[in-house]
CSV table of C-alpha atoms and ligand atoms in Angstrom, one decimal:
chain,number,residue,atom,x,y,z
A,9,GLY,CA,8.9,21.3,-25.2
A,10,GLY,CA,6.1,23.5,-23.8
A,11,ARG,CA,4.3,22.3,-20.7
A,12,ARG,CA,1.1,20.6,-21.7
A,13,ARG,CA,-1.9,21.2,-19.6
A,14,CYS,CA,-4.1,18.7,-18.0
A,15,ARG,CA,-7.3,18.3,-19.8
A,16,ARG,CA,-10.7,16.7,-19.5
A,17,LEU,CA,-10.9,13.7,-21.6
A,18,GLU,CA,-14.1,13.2,-23.6
A,19,GLY,CA,-15.7,12.4,-26.9
A,20,GLU,CA,-13.4,12.5,-29.9
A,21,ALA,CA,-10.3,13.4,-27.8
A,22,ALA,CA,-10.8,10.3,-25.5
A,23,ARG,CA,-11.2,8.0,-28.7
A,24,ALA,CA,-7.9,9.5,-30.1
A,25,VAL,CA,-6.0,8.9,-27.0
A,26,LEU,CA,-7.3,5.4,-26.4
A,27,GLY,CA,-6.9,4.7,-30.1
A,28,ALA,CA,-3.2,5.5,-30.0
A,29,ALA,CA,-2.6,3.2,-27.0
A,30,ASP,CA,-2.1,-0.7,-27.2
A,31,THR,CA,-1.7,-1.2,-23.4
A,32,LEU,CA,-3.6,0.1,-20.3
A,33,LEU,CA,-2.3,-0.3,-16.9
A,34,PHE,CA,-5.1,-0.2,-14.1
A,35,ASP,CA,-4.8,0.9,-10.8
A,36,CYS,CA,-7.4,-1.3,-8.9
A,37,ASP,CA,-8.9,0.3,-5.7
A,38,GLY,CA,-10.8,3.6,-6.5
A,39,VAL,CA,-10.6,3.0,-10.2
A,40,LEU,CA,-12.2,-0.5,-10.8
A,41,TRP,CA,-13.8,-1.0,-7.4
A,42,ARG,CA,-14.1,0.3,-3.9
A,43,GLY,CA,-13.7,-2.6,-1.6
A,44,GLU,CA,-16.0,-5.3,-3.0
A,45,ALA,CA,-18.2,-3.3,-5.2
A,46,ALA,CA,-17.2,-2.7,-8.9
A,47,LEU,CA,-17.4,1.1,-9.9
A,48,GLY,CA,-20.2,2.0,-12.3
A,49,GLY,CA,-19.4,1.6,-15.8
A,50,ALA,CA,-15.7,0.3,-15.2
A,51,ALA,CA,-16.4,-3.3,-16.0
A,52,ALA,CA,-18.4,-2.3,-19.2
A,53,ALA,CA,-15.4,0.2,-20.3
A,54,LEU,CA,-12.8,-2.4,-19.7
A,55,GLY,CA,-14.8,-4.9,-21.7
A,56,ARG,CA,-14.9,-2.4,-24.7
A,57,LEU,CA,-11.3,-2.0,-24.3
A,58,ALA,CA,-10.5,-5.7,-24.2
A,59,ALA,CA,-12.8,-6.2,-27.5
A,60,ALA,CA,-10.8,-3.4,-29.1
A,61,GLY,CA,-7.7,-5.5,-28.7
A,62,LYS,CA,-5.9,-3.6,-25.9
A,63,ARG,CA,-3.6,-5.2,-23.5
A,64,LEU,CA,-5.1,-4.8,-19.9
A,65,CYS,CA,-2.8,-5.0,-16.9
A,66,TYR,CA,-3.5,-4.3,-13.3
A,67,VAL,CA,-1.1,-2.6,-10.9
A,68,THR,CA,-2.1,-2.5,-7.3
A,69,ASN,CA,-0.2,-1.4,-4.1
A,70,ASN,CA,-2.5,-3.6,-2.1
A,71,SER,CA,-0.3,-6.4,-0.7
A,72,SER,CA,-3.1,-8.6,0.8
A,73,ARG,CA,-3.9,-10.7,-2.2
A,74,THR,CA,-2.0,-13.0,-4.7
A,75,ARG,CA,-2.3,-12.4,-8.5
A,76,GLN,CA,-4.5,-15.4,-8.6
A,77,ALA,CA,-6.9,-13.8,-6.0
A,78,TYR,CA,-6.9,-10.5,-8.1
A,79,GLY,CA,-7.8,-12.6,-11.2
A,80,GLU,CA,-10.7,-14.2,-9.4
A,81,LYS,CA,-12.0,-11.0,-8.1
A,82,LEU,CA,-11.9,-9.4,-11.6
A,83,ARG,CA,-14.0,-12.2,-12.8
A,84,ARG,CA,-16.3,-12.0,-9.8
A,85,LEU,CA,-17.0,-8.3,-10.3
A,86,GLY,CA,-17.6,-8.7,-14.2
A,87,PHE,CA,-14.3,-7.5,-15.6
A,88,PRO,CA,-12.9,-9.1,-18.7
A,89,PRO,CA,-11.1,-12.4,-18.0
A,90,ALA,CA,-7.4,-11.8,-16.7
A,91,THR,CA,-4.8,-14.2,-16.3
A,92,PRO,CA,-2.6,-13.9,-13.2
A,93,ARG,CA,0.3,-12.9,-15.5
A,94,HIS,CA,-1.4,-9.5,-16.3
A,95,VAL,CA,-1.7,-8.8,-12.4
A,96,PHE,CA,1.1,-6.8,-10.7
A,97,GLY,CA,0.1,-6.7,-7.0
A,98,SER,CA,2.8,-5.3,-4.6
A,99,ALA,CA,2.9,-8.8,-3.0
A,100,TYR,CA,3.9,-10.5,-6.2
A,101,CYS,CA,6.4,-7.7,-7.1
A,102,ALA,CA,8.1,-7.6,-3.8
A,103,ALA,CA,8.5,-11.4,-4.1
A,104,ARG,CA,10.1,-10.8,-7.5
A,105,PHE,CA,12.3,-8.1,-6.1
A,106,LEU,CA,13.6,-10.4,-3.3
A,107,ARG,CA,14.2,-13.2,-5.7
A,108,GLN,CA,16.5,-10.9,-7.6
A,109,ALA,CA,18.0,-9.3,-4.6
A,110,LEU,CA,18.7,-12.0,-2.2
A,111,PRO,CA,21.7,-14.2,-2.4
A,112,PRO,CA,20.8,-17.9,-3.1
A,113,GLY,CA,19.5,-19.5,0.2
A,114,ALA,CA,18.8,-16.1,2.1
A,115,ALA,CA,15.5,-15.8,3.7
A,116,ALA,CA,13.1,-12.9,4.5
A,117,TYR,CA,11.5,-11.9,7.9
A,118,VAL,CA,8.2,-10.9,6.9
A,119,LEU,CA,5.6,-8.5,8.4
A,120,GLY,CA,2.5,-9.2,6.2
A,121,GLY,CA,-0.4,-11.6,5.6
A,122,PRO,CA,-0.8,-15.0,3.8
A,123,ALA,CA,-1.0,-13.5,0.5
A,124,LEU,CA,2.6,-12.2,0.8
A,125,ALA,CA,3.8,-15.3,2.0
A,126,ALA,CA,2.0,-17.1,-0.9
A,127,GLU,CA,3.8,-15.1,-3.4
A,128,LEU,CA,7.0,-15.5,-1.6
A,129,ARG,CA,6.5,-19.3,-1.9
A,130,GLU,CA,5.6,-19.1,-5.5
A,131,ALA,CA,8.8,-17.1,-6.3
A,132,GLY,CA,10.9,-19.6,-4.3
A,133,VAL,CA,12.2,-17.0,-1.6
A,134,PRO,CA,12.5,-18.7,1.7
A,135,HIS,CA,10.7,-16.9,4.4
A,136,LEU,CA,9.6,-17.0,7.9
A,137,GLU,CA,5.8,-17.7,8.0
A,138,PRO,CA,3.7,-14.7,9.2
A,139,GLY,CA,2.5,-15.3,12.8
A,140,PRO,CA,3.1,-14.0,16.2
A,141,ALA,CA,7.0,-13.8,17.1
A,142,ALA,CA,8.3,-16.5,19.3
A,143,LEU,CA,8.9,-14.8,22.6
A,144,PRO,CA,11.3,-16.2,25.4
A,145,GLY,CA,9.9,-14.1,28.3
A,146,PRO,CA,7.2,-11.9,29.3
A,147,ALA,CA,9.0,-8.4,29.2
A,148,PRO,CA,10.0,-6.6,26.1
A,149,ALA,CA,13.6,-6.6,27.4
A,150,ASP,CA,13.4,-10.5,27.3
A,151,TRP,CA,12.6,-10.3,23.6
A,152,ALA,CA,16.1,-9.2,22.6
A,153,ARG,CA,17.1,-12.6,23.3
A,154,ALA,CA,14.3,-14.4,21.1
A,155,PRO,CA,16.2,-16.7,18.6
A,156,LEU,CA,17.1,-15.1,15.2
A,157,ASP,CA,17.3,-17.3,12.0
A,158,PRO,CA,20.8,-16.9,10.7
A,159,ALA,CA,19.4,-17.2,7.0
A,160,VAL,CA,17.4,-14.0,7.3
A,161,ARG,CA,18.9,-11.2,5.0
A,162,ALA,CA,15.8,-9.0,4.4
A,163,VAL,CA,12.9,-7.6,6.3
A,164,LEU,CA,9.7,-7.4,4.1
A,165,VAL,CA,7.0,-5.0,5.3
A,166,GLY,CA,3.5,-5.4,3.7
A,167,PHE,CA,-0.1,-5.0,5.0
A,168,ASP,CA,-0.2,-6.8,8.4
A,169,GLU,CA,-3.5,-6.9,10.4
A,170,HIS,CA,-1.4,-8.5,13.1
A,171,PHE,CA,1.6,-6.0,13.3
A,172,SER,CA,2.8,-5.9,16.9
A,173,TYR,CA,5.5,-4.5,19.2
A,174,ALA,CA,7.1,-7.9,19.3
A,175,LYS,CA,7.2,-8.2,15.4
A,176,LEU,CA,8.9,-4.7,15.4
A,177,CYS,CA,11.6,-5.7,18.0
A,178,GLN,CA,12.4,-8.8,15.6
A,179,ALA,CA,12.5,-6.7,12.6
A,180,LEU,CA,14.8,-4.2,14.2
A,181,ARG,CA,17.0,-7.0,15.5
A,182,TYR,CA,17.5,-8.4,11.9
A,183,LEU,CA,18.1,-4.9,10.5
A,184,LEU,CA,20.8,-4.1,13.3
A,185,ARG,CA,22.9,-7.0,11.8
A,186,GLY,CA,23.7,-4.3,9.2
A,187,PRO,CA,23.3,-3.1,5.6
A,188,ASP,CA,23.4,-6.8,4.5
A,189,CYS,CA,19.9,-7.2,5.9
A,190,LEU,CA,17.8,-5.4,3.3
A,191,LEU,CA,14.7,-3.4,4.2
A,192,VAL,CA,11.9,-3.7,1.6
A,193,ALA,CA,8.2,-2.5,1.6
A,194,THR,CA,5.3,-3.1,-0.5
A,195,ASN,CA,4.0,0.4,-0.5
A,196,ARG,CA,3.6,3.8,1.6
A,197,ASP,CA,-0.1,4.2,1.4
A,198,HIS,CA,-0.7,5.4,4.8
A,199,ARG,CA,-4.6,5.6,4.7
A,200,LEU,CA,-7.1,3.4,3.3
A,201,PRO,CA,-10.1,5.5,2.6
A,202,LEU,CA,-13.5,3.9,3.2
A,203,GLU,CA,-17.1,5.2,2.6
A,204,GLY,CA,-18.2,8.5,4.0
A,205,GLY,CA,-14.9,10.0,5.0
A,206,ALA,CA,-13.8,7.2,7.3
A,207,ALA,CA,-10.3,5.7,6.9
A,208,ILE,CA,-8.2,3.0,8.3
A,209,PRO,CA,-4.3,3.1,8.7
A,210,GLY,CA,-2.5,1.7,5.7
A,211,THR,CA,0.9,-0.2,5.2
A,212,GLY,CA,2.8,3.0,5.2
A,213,CYS,CA,2.3,3.5,8.9
A,214,LEU,CA,3.8,0.1,9.6
A,215,VAL,CA,6.7,1.0,7.2
A,216,LYS,CA,7.5,4.1,9.1
A,217,ALA,CA,7.5,2.3,12.4
A,218,VAL,CA,10.1,-0.1,11.0
A,219,GLU,CA,12.2,2.8,9.3
A,220,THR,CA,12.1,4.7,12.6
A,221,ALA,CA,13.4,1.9,14.7
A,222,ALA,CA,16.0,0.9,12.1
A,223,GLU,CA,17.0,4.4,11.3
A,224,ARG,CA,17.1,3.8,7.5
A,225,GLU,CA,14.8,3.9,4.6
A,226,ALA,CA,13.1,1.1,3.0
A,227,PHE,CA,13.2,0.3,-0.7
A,228,ILE,CA,9.6,0.7,-1.8
A,229,VAL,CA,8.3,-1.8,-4.4
A,230,GLY,CA,5.0,-0.1,-5.3
A,231,LYS,CA,3.8,3.1,-7.0
A,232,PRO,CA,5.0,5.8,-7.4
A,233,ASN,CA,8.4,3.8,-7.5
A,234,ARG,CA,9.1,2.7,-10.9
A,235,TYR,CA,9.8,-0.9,-9.9
A,236,MET,CA,6.2,-2.0,-10.5
A,237,PHE,CA,6.2,-0.6,-14.1
A,238,ASP,CA,9.7,-2.4,-14.7
A,239,CYS,CA,8.0,-5.6,-13.5
A,240,VAL,CA,5.2,-5.1,-16.3
A,241,ALA,CA,7.9,-4.1,-19.0
A,242,SER,CA,10.0,-6.9,-18.4
A,243,GLU,CA,7.2,-9.6,-18.8
A,244,PHE,CA,5.4,-7.9,-21.6
A,245,ASP,CA,6.6,-6.0,-24.8
A,246,ILE,CA,5.6,-2.5,-23.5
A,247,ASP,CA,6.1,0.7,-25.5
A,248,PRO,CA,5.7,3.7,-23.0
A,249,ALA,CA,4.7,6.0,-25.7
A,250,ARG,CA,1.8,3.5,-26.4
A,251,THR,CA,0.9,2.8,-22.8
A,252,ILE,CA,-1.6,4.5,-20.4
A,253,MET,CA,-1.6,4.6,-16.6
A,254,VAL,CA,-5.1,4.9,-15.2
A,255,GLY,CA,-5.3,5.8,-11.5
A,256,ASP,CA,-7.2,7.7,-8.9
A,257,ARG,CA,-4.1,9.2,-7.1
A,258,LEU,CA,-1.6,12.1,-8.2
A,259,ASP,CA,0.9,11.1,-5.5
A,260,THR,CA,1.1,7.2,-6.5
A,261,ASP,CA,-0.4,6.3,-10.0
A,262,ILE,CA,0.1,9.4,-11.8
A,263,LEU,CA,3.4,10.2,-10.4
A,264,MET,CA,4.6,6.7,-11.5
A,265,GLY,CA,3.1,7.2,-14.9
A,266,ASN,CA,4.8,10.5,-15.4
A,267,THR,CA,8.3,9.1,-14.1
A,268,CYS,CA,8.0,6.2,-16.7
A,269,GLY,CA,7.1,8.4,-19.6
A,270,LEU,CA,3.3,6.9,-19.9
A,271,THR,CA,0.2,8.8,-20.9
A,272,THR,CA,-1.7,9.3,-17.6
A,273,LEU,CA,-5.5,9.3,-16.8
A,274,LEU,CA,-7.0,10.3,-13.4
A,275,THR,CA,-10.5,8.8,-12.9
A,276,LEU,CA,-11.7,11.1,-10.1
A,277,THR,CA,-13.5,8.1,-8.7
A,278,GLY,CA,-11.2,7.8,-5.7
A,279,VAL,CA,-8.6,9.5,-3.6
A,280,THR,CA,-7.8,12.6,-5.6
A,281,THR,CA,-10.5,15.1,-6.4
A,282,LEU,CA,-10.9,17.5,-9.4
A,283,GLU,CA,-10.1,20.5,-7.0
A,284,GLU,CA,-7.0,18.9,-5.7
A,285,ALA,CA,-5.8,17.9,-9.3
A,286,GLU,CA,-6.2,21.5,-10.6
A,287,LEU,CA,-4.5,22.9,-7.5
A,288,ARG,CA,-2.2,20.0,-7.5
A,289,LYS,CA,-2.7,19.9,-3.7
A,290,VAL,CA,-1.2,16.4,-3.0
A,291,GLU,CA,0.0,15.1,0.3
A,292,PRO,CA,2.5,14.7,1.8
A,293,THR,CA,4.3,18.0,1.0
A,294,ASP,CA,7.5,16.5,-0.2
A,295,VAL,CA,5.5,15.0,-3.1
A,296,ARG,CA,4.1,18.4,-4.0
A,297,LYS,CA,7.6,19.7,-5.2
A,298,ARG,CA,8.1,16.5,-7.3
A,299,THR,CA,4.6,16.9,-8.8
A,300,ARG,CA,5.2,20.2,-10.4
A,301,GLN,CA,5.7,17.9,-13.4
A,302,PHE,CA,2.1,17.1,-13.3
A,303,ALA,CA,1.6,20.6,-15.3
A,304,ALA,CA,3.2,18.4,-18.1
A,305,CYS,CA,0.8,15.5,-17.5
A,306,PRO,CA,-0.6,14.9,-20.7
A,307,LEU,CA,-4.1,13.9,-19.7
A,308,LEU,CA,-5.9,14.3,-16.4
A,309,ASP,CA,-9.6,13.2,-16.3
A,310,ARG,CA,-12.1,10.6,-16.0
A,311,LEU,CA,-12.1,7.7,-18.3
A,312,ARG,CA,-15.2,7.6,-20.2
A,313,LEU,CA,-15.4,5.9,-23.7
A,314,SER,CA,-19.0,6.9,-24.6
B,406,PLP,N1,-3.1,-1.4,0.5
B,406,PLP,C1,-4.1,-2.0,1.1
B,406,PLP,C2,-3.9,-2.9,2.2
B,406,PLP,C3,-5.4,-1.8,0.4
B,406,PLP,O1,-6.5,-2.4,1.1
B,406,PLP,C4,-5.5,-0.9,-0.5
B,406,PLP,C5,-6.8,-0.7,-1.2
B,406,PLP,O2,-8.0,-1.4,-0.9
B,406,PLP,C6,-4.4,-0.3,-1.2
B,406,PLP,C7,-3.2,-0.4,-0.5
B,406,PLP,C8,-4.4,0.7,-2.3
B,406,PLP,O3,-4.8,-0.1,-3.5
B,406,PLP,P1,-4.6,0.5,-5.1
B,406,PLP,O4,-3.2,0.7,-5.5
B,406,PLP,O5,-5.4,-0.6,-5.7
B,406,PLP,O6,-5.4,1.6,-5.1
B,407,CA,CA1,-6.1,3.3,-6.0
């Protein structure tokens, strides 16, 4: 078929596109909120969509909250009530992946925070509790003798405020056991943008450190990988042709939507600007090649119902 141009979504066209959908998947940061503040109009827009009978699901690469905690945040910020079942955070999806991928009784070594541990517990995946690695001596060379748990068959990397060289050592030692030890990461977002052009390093930086040490690539649970959409589709009756992915980034949200055959909406309220969308200037460069397909992205603009 012909390449469909990205277009601004307004008025009648917006009503037609939303009318044709029964499910909307929402990225969270940069679409619904920025940090702890809801974005203007977002809660009201979702309220109208819920009242119109749409199924609303939440798909976020942020591994630092549980499904339950996202449900509470949505309520606190005035969004329509969401049950934890409708929330697909990368912590939950990573736990689900390991539950399926690990042999019975196998455990995960986790670089991550309490939410990741809570989702693993909920999914019944044995894991070493996050915390400082136990060290047998003061020098890094001694750490190569730190005890290893024989049950560990996966290293899982998520957002870890307490990431350390000692943990990196332990992760490498587990991965050096061979391909039987999986390397799984929640997401590759390498920067978390803050107000006024400021930013802090994202989980992708930690993933790169472990990948570099282990000389292998991690399986990525989060967007743009389709695994997150597969989680949604396995828990709800989803017709991709009647599903819209709403996001603020071309290289994660929109790319996943394109890959999975969804209609895509870029909100222009977060990372990707209108100028970048038009020029399709997305980083990193290897994504630029894959995102040529955005020329065929059916919709690319701000979600505004009114
Ligand atoms: N990872 C972390 C640790 C974050 O704090 C955030 C945003 O706040 C993200 C990833 C990106 O989340 P989303 O996929 O909702 O934009
Ligand atoms: Ca986002």
